[in-house]
Tab-separated table of C-alpha atoms in Angstrom:
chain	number	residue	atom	x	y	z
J	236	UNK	CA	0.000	0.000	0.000
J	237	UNK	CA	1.684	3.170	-1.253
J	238	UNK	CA	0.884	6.317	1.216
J	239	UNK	CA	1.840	9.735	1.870
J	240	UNK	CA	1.473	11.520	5.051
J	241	UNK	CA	0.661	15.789	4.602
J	242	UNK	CA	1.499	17.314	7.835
J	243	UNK	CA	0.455	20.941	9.474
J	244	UNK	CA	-0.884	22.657	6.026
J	245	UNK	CA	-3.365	24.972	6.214
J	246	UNK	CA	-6.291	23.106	5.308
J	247	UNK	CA	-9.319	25.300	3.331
J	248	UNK	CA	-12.231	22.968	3.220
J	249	UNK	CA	-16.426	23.415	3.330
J	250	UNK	CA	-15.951	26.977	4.403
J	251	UNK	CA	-13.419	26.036	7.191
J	252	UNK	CA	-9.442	27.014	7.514
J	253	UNK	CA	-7.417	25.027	10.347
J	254	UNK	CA	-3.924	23.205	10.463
J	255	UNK	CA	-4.045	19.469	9.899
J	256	UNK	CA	-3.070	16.573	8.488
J	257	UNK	CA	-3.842	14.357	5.807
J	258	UNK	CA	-2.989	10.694	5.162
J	259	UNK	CA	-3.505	9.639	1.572
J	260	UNK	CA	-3.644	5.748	1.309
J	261	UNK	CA	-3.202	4.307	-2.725
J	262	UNK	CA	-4.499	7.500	-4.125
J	263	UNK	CA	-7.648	7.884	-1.810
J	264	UNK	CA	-7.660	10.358	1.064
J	265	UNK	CA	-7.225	7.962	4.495
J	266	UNK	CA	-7.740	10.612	6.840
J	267	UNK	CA	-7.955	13.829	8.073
J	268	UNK	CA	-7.405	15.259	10.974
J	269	UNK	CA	-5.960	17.794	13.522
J	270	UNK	CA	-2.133	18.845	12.620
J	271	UNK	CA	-0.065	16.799	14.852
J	272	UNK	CA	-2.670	13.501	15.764
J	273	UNK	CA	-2.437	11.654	12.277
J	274	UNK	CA	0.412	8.581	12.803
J	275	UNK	CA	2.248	7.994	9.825
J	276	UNK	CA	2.103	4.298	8.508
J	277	UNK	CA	5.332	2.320	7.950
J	278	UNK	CA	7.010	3.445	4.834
J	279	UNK	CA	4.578	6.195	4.159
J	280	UNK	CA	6.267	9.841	2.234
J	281	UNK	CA	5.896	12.142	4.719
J	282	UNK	CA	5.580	16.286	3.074
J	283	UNK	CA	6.311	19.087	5.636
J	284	UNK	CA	3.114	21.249	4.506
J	285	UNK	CA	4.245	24.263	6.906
J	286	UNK	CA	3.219	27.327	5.450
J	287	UNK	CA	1.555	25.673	2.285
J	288	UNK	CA	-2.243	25.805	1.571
J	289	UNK	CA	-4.100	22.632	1.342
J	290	UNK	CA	-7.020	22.440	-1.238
J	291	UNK	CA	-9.050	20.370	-3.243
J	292	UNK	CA	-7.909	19.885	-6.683
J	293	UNK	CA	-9.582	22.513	-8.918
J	294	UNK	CA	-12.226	21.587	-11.518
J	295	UNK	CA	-12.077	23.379	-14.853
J	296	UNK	CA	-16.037	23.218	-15.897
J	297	UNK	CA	-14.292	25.553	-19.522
J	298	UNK	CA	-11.590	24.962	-21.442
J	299	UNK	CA	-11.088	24.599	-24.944
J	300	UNK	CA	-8.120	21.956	-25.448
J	301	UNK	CA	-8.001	22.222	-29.143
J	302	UNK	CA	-7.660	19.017	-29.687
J	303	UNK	CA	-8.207	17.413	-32.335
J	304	UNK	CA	-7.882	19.817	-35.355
J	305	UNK	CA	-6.590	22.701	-33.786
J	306	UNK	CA	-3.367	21.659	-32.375
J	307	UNK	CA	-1.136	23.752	-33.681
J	308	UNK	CA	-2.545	26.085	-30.679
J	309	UNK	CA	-2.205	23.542	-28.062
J	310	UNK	CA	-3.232	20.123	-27.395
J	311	UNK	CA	-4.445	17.834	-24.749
J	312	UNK	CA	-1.131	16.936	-23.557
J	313	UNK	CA	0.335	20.701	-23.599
J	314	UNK	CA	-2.584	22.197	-21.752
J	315	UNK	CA	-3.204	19.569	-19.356
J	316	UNK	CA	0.496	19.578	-18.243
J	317	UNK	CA	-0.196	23.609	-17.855
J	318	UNK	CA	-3.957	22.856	-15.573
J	319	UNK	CA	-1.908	20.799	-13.205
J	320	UNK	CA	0.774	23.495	-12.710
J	321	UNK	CA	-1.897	25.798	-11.921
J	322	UNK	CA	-3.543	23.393	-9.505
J	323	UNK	CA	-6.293	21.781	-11.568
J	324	UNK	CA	-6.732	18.204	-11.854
J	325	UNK	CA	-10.071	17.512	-13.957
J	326	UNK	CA	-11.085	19.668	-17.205
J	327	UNK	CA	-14.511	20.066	-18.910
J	328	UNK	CA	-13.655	20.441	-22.634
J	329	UNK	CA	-15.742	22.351	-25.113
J	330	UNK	CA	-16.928	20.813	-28.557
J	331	UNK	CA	-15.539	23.345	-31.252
J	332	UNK	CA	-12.836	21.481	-32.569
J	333	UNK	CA	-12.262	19.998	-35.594
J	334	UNK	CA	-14.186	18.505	-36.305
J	335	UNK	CA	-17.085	19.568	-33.986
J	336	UNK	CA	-17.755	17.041	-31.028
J	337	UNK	CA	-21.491	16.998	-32.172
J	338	UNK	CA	-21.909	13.400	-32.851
J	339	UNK	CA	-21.895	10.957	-30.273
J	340	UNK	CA	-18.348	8.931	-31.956
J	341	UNK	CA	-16.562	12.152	-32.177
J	342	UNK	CA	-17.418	12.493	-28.146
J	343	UNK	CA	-15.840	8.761	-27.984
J	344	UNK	CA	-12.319	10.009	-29.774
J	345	UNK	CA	-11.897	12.352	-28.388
J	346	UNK	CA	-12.454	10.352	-25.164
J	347	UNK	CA	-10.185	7.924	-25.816
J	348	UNK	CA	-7.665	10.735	-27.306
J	349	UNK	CA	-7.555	11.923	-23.591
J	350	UNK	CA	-7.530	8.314	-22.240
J	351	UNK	CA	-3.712	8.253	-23.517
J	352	UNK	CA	-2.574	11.728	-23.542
J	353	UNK	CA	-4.137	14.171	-19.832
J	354	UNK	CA	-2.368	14.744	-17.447
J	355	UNK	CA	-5.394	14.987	-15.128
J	356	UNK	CA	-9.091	13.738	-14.984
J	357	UNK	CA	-11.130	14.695	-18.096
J	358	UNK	CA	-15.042	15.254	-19.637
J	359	UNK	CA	-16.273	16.545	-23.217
J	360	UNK	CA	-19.216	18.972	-23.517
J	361	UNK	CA	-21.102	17.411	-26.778
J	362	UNK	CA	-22.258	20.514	-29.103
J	363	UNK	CA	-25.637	21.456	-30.212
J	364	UNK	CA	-26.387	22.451	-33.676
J	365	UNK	CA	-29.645	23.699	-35.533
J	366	UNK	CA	-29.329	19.601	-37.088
J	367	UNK	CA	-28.408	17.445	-34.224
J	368	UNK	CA	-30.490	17.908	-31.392
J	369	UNK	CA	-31.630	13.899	-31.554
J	370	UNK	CA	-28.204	13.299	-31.692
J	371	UNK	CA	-27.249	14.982	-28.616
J	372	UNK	CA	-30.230	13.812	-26.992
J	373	UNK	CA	-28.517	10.264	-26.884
J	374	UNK	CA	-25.424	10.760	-24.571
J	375	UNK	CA	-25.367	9.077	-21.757
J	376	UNK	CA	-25.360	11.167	-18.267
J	377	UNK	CA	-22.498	9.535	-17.196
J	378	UNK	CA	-20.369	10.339	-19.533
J	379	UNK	CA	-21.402	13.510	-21.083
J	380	UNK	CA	-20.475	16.371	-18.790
J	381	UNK	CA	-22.837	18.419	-20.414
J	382	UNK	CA	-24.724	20.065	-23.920
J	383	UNK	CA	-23.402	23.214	-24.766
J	384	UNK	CA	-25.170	25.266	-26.730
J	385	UNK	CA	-24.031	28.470	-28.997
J	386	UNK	CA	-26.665	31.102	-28.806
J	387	UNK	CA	-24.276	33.831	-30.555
J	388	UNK	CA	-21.782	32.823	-32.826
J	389	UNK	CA	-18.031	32.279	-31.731
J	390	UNK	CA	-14.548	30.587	-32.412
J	391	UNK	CA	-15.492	27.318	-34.236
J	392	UNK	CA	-19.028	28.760	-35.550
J	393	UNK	CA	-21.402	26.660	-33.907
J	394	UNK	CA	-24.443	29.174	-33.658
J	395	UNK	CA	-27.609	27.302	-33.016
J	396	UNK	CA	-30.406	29.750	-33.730
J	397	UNK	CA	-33.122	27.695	-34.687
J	398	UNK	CA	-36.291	27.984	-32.003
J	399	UNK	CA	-38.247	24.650	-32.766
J	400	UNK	CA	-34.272	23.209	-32.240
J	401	UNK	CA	-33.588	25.092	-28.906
J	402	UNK	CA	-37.386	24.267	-27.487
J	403	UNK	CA	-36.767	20.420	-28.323
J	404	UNK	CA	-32.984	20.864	-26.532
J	405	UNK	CA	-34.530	23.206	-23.310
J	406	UNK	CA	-37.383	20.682	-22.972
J	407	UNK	CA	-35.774	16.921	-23.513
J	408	UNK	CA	-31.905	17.765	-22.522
J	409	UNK	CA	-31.443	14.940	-19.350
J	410	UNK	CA	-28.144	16.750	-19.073
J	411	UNK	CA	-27.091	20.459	-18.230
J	412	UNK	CA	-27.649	22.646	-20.778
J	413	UNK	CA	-24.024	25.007	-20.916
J	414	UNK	CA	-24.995	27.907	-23.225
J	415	UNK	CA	-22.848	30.721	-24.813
J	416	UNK	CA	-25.097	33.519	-24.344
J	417	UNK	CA	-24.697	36.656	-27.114
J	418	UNK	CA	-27.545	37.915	-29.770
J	419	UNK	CA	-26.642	36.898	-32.940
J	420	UNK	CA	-28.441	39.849	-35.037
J	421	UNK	CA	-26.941	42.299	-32.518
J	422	UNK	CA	-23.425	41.126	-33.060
J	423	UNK	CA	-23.740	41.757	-36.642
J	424	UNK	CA	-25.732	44.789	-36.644
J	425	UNK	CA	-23.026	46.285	-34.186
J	426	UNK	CA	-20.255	44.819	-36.914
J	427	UNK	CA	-21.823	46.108	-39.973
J	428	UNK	CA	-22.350	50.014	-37.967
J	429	UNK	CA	-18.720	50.347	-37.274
J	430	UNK	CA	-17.248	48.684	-40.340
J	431	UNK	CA	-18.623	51.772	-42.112
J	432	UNK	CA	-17.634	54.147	-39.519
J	433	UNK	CA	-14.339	52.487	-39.619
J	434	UNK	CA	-13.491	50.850	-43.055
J	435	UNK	CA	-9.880	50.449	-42.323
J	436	UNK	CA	-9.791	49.240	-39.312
J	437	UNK	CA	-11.919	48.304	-36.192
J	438	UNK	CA	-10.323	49.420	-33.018
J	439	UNK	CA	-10.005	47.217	-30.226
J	440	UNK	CA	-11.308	49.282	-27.773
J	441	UNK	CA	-14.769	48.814	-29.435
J	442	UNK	CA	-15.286	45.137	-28.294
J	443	UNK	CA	-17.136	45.574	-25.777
J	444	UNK	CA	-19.557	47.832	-28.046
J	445	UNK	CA	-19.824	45.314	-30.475
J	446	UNK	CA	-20.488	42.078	-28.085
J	447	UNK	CA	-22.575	44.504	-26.506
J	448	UNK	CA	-23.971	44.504	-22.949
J	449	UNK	CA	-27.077	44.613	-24.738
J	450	UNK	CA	-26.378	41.403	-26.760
J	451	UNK	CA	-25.324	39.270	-24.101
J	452	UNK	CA	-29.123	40.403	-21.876
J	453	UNK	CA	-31.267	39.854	-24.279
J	454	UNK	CA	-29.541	36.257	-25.497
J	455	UNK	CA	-29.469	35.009	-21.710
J	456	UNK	CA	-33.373	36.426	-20.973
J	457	UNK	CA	-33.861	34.323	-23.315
J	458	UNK	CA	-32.144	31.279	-22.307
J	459	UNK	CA	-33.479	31.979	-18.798
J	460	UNK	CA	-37.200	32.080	-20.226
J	461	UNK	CA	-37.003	28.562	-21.687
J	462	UNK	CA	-35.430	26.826	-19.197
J	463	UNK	CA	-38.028	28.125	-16.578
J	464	UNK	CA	-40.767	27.257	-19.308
J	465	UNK	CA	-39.791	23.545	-19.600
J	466	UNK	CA	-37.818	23.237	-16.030
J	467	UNK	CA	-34.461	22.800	-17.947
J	468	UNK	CA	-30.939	22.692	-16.163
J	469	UNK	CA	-29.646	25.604	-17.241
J	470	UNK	CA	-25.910	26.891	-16.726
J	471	UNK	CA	-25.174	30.319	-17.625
J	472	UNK	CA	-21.686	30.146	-18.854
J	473	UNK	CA	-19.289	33.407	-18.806
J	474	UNK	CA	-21.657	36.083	-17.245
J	475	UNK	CA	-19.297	39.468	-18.371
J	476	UNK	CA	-22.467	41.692	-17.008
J	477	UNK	CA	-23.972	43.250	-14.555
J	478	UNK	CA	-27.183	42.686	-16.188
J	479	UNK	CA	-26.856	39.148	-16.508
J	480	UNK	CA	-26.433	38.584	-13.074
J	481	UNK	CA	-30.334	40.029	-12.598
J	482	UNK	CA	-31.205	36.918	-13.760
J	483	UNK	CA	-30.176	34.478	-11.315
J	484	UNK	CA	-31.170	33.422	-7.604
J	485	UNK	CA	-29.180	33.081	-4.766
J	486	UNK	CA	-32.402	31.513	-2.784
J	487	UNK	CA	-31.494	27.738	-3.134
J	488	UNK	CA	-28.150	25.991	-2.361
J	489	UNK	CA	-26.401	25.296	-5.545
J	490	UNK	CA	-27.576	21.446	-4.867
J	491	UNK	CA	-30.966	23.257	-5.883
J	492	UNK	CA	-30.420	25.312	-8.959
J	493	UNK	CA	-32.113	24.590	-12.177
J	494	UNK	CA	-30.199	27.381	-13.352
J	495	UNK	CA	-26.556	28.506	-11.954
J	496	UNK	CA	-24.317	31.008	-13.791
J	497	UNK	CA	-20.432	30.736	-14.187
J	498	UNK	CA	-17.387	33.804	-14.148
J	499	UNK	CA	-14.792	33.719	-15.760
J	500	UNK	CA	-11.181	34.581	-14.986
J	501	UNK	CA	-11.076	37.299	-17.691
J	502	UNK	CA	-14.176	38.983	-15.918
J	503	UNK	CA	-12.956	38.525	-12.710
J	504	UNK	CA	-10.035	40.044	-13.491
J	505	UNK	CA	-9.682	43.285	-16.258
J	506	UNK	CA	-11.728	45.803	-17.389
J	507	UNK	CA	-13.221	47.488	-20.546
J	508	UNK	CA	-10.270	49.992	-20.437
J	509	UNK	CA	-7.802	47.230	-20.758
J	510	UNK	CA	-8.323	46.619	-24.445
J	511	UNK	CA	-6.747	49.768	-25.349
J	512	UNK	CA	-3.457	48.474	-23.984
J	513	UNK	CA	-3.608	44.481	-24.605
J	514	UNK	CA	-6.084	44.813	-27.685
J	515	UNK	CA	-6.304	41.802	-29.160
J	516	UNK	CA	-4.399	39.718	-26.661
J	517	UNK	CA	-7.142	39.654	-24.748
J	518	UNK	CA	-10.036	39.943	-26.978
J	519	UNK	CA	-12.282	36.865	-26.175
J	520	UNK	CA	-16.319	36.360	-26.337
J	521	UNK	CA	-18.422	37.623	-25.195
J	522	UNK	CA	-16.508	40.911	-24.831
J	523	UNK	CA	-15.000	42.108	-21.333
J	524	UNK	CA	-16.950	44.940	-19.822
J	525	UNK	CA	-17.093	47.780	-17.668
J	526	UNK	CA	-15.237	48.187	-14.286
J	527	UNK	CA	-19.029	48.462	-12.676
J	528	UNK	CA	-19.360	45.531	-14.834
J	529	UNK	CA	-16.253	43.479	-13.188
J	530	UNK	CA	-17.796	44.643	-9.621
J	531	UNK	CA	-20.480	42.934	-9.919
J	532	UNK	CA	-19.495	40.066	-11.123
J	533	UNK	CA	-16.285	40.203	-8.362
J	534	UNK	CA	-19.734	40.752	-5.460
J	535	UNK	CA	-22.043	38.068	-7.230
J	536	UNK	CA	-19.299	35.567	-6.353
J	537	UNK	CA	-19.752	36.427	-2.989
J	538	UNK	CA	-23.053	36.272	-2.489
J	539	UNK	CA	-23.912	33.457	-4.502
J	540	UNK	CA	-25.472	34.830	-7.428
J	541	UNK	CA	-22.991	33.564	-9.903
J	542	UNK	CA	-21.923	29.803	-8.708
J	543	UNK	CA	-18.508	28.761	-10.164
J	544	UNK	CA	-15.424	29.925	-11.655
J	545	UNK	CA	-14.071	28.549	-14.629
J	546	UNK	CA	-10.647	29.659	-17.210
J	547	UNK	CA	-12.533	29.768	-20.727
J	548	UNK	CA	-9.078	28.762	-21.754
J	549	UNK	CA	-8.546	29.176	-24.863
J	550	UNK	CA	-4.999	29.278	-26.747
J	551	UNK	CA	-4.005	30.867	-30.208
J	552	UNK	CA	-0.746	31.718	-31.657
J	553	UNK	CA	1.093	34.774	-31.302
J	554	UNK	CA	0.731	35.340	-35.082
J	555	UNK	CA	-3.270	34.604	-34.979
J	556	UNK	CA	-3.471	37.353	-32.245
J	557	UNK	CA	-1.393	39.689	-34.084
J	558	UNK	CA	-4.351	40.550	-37.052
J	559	UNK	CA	-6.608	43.092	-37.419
J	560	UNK	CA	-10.234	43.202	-35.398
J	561	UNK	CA	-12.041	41.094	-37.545
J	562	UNK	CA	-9.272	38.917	-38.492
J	563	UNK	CA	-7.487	37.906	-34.388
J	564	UNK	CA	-9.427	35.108	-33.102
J	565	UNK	CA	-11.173	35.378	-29.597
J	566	UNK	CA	-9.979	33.555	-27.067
J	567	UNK	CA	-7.559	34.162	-23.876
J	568	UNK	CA	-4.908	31.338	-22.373
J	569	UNK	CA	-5.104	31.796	-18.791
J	570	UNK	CA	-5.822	28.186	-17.055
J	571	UNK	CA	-1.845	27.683	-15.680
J	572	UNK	CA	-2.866	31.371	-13.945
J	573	UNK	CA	-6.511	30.904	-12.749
J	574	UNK	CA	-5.705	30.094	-9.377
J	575	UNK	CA	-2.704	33.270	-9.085
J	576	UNK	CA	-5.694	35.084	-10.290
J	577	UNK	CA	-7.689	34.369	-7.772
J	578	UNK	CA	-5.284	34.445	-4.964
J	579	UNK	CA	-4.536	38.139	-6.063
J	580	UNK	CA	-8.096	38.880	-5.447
J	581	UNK	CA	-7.458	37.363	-2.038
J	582	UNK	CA	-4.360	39.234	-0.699
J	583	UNK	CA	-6.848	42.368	-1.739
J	584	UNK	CA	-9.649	40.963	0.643
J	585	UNK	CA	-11.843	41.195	-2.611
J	586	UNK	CA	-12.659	37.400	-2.304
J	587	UNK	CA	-12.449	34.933	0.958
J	588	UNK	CA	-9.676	31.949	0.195
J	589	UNK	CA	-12.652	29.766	1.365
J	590	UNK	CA	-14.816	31.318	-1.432
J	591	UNK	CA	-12.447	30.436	-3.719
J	592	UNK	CA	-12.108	27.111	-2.981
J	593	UNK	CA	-15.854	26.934	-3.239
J	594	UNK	CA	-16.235	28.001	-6.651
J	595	UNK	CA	-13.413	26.179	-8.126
J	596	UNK	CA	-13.649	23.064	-6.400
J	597	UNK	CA	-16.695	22.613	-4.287
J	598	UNK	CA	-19.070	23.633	-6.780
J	599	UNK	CA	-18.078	22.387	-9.858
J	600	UNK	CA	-18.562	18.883	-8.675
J	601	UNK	CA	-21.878	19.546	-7.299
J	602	UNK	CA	-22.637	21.269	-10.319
J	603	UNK	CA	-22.009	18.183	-13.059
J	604	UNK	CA	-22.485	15.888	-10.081
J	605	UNK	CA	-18.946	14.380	-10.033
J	606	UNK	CA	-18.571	11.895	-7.581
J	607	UNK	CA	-15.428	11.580	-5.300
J	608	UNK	CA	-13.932	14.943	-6.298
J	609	UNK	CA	-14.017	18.303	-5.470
J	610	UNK	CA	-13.969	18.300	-1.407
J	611	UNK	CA	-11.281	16.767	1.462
J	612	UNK	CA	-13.004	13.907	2.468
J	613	UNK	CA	-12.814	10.311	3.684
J	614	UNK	CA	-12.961	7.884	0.601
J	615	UNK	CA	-12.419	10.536	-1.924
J	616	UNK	CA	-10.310	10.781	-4.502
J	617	UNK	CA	-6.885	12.081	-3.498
J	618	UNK	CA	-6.822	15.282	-5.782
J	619	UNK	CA	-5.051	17.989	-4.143
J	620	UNK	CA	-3.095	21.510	-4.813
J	621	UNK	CA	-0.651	22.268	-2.030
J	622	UNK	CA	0.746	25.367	-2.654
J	623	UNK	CA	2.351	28.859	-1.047
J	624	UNK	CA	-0.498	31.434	-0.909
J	625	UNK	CA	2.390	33.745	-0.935
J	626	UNK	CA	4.094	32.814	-4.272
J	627	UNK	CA	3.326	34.310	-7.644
J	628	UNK	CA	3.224	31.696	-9.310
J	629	UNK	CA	1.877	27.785	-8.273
């Protein structure tokens, strides 16, 4: 029996901090206890956790791995090795590839693609299309994380727009329903208004004009309308408004939900104002928003309007990022720096370090109901980040 002793970290746990121990016994966490009153079994590696954090292993519920088609961006293997340095050791992966995970055997490649290549625990989001609702209907609860759904159009052009599609979808998915929320005719009413005004170029800054505030409302109302019609389980991915957060309930646990709403590191962390220095580096959809914006996304964390946070990772080359508006891809790399990210927000009292561990670890599993992960407990899973909260880097 192979086992590994962790002695006086700083445990963060279910909304509690103390200094403990924890005995990990072939991969499965033995026990827990007070620092000091764990004995450590013959044989056992023993880690001096003094002054390192003890948390759950994160839970990704939004990256996009790029794998298979789009490798030459990253791949499962690259950007799994960079969630684990960051602390996170299961990913939810998103279905625009190439091709498209919208068919029930692409799911199973790309499955067994992972099977041989992550570096951590793994789940594929099928896609919905305007064409393939009975297919999606078909996966199997246990091994679908969940449908996601393309309101507005994005990387990978995926838009489902059809209404007697989406009703079908809202009203038979068994599964959550993750949906990118943007108005498609607003998008390219915005576009075609400031191509004229600016036929050379589009600047940057005008993003978050563009991907509007208005856009993203009026696509999630939506949303929010038919899965309250037809009791559908909803997730809200990205909210980059104030607006937005209107929507959702903090009355019921997150157990409860029928419909729970996700931030996003990007959100969390810059502002509107930003895109005038980092323009297209960190131009991703929908659009970052206001400071008032960020606020209240940063306060609906706390109070449990928005549920989770995820990355959105999503890599590109240097030379991709380097064209014009309407030529640089959307999309931000960030999932090696999520949990920096967050800390930040913690050494600025913005966020609670057991908050944190809430929405990156608690939640997600009670979210997509993942079994064994996501919480220090007895007889789960032994995925853990130790780390210095002090570091910049994990």
């Amino acid at each position: 029996m192979n086992s590994i002793l962790i002695r006086n970290a700083t445990i963060v746990n279910e909304g509690k901090t103390f200094r403990g121990d924890l005995l990990i016994k072939d991969e499965i966490i033995s026990a827990v206890g007070p620092a000091g009153q764990l004995d450590s079994p013959k044989d056992s590696q023993i880690i001096d956790a003094s002054g390192l954090f003890l948390i759950p292993g994160i839970i990704d519920a939004h990256v996009h791995f790029r794998e298979p088609g789009l490798t030459h961006k990253g791949d499962i293997i690259t950007e799994s090795r960079a969630a684990a340095a960051g602390g996170i050791t299961s990913f939810m992966d998103m279905p625009n590839t190439v091709p498209q995970t919208i068919t029930i055997q692409e799911l199973n490649n790309k499955c067994r693609t992972a099977s041989e290549k992550s570096m951590i625990n793994y789940s594929f989001y099928l896609g919905a299309t305007n064409d393939n609702i009975t297919e999606v209907l078909k996966a199997d609860p246990e091994e679908v994380c969940g449908i996601k759904v393309f309101l507005g159009s994005s990387t990978g052009n995926m838009l489902t727009d059809k209404e007697e599609s989406l009703r079908i979808l809202f009203k038979e998915a068994l599964l959550p329903v993750a949906a990118h929320c943007e108005d498609e005719k607003i998008i390219r009413k915005n576009i075609d208004n400031y191509t004229k005004e600016y036929p050379e170029e589009i600047p940057f800054s005008l993003h978050p004009l563009i991907r509007s505030r208005e856009a993203c409302f009026k696509s999630a109302s939506y949303a929010v309308r038919l899965a309250m019609e037809y009791n559908t389980r909803l997730h809200i991915l990205h909210v980059s408004t104030a607006d937005e957060i209107k929507l959702l309930s903090n009355e019921l646990s997150v157990k409860e939900k029928r419909i729970t709403g996700e931030a996003c590191i990007n959100y969390l962390w810059f502002e509107d104002s930003a895109y005038d220095e980092y323009g297209a580096m960190i131009k991703c959809n929908p659009a970052i928003k206001t400071k008032f914006d960020r606020e209240a996304l940063r306060q609906a964390i706390n109070n449990d309007l928005l549920d989770l946070i995820a990355t959105d990772h999503a890599p590109h080359t240097f030379e991709e990022k380097s064209g014009s508006y309407l030529k640089a891809p959307s999309g931000v790399p960030v999932i090696q720096h999520s949990l920096p990210s967050m800390l930040e927000l913690w050494h600025e009292k913005t966020l609670s370090i057991e908050k944190i561990v809430e929405k990156m670890c608690h939640n997600p599993a009670l979210i997509f109901k993942i079994s064994q992960r996501g919480f220090i407990r007895e007889g789960y899973k032994a995925d853990l980040c130790l780390f210095d909260p002090d570091d910049q880097w994990t």
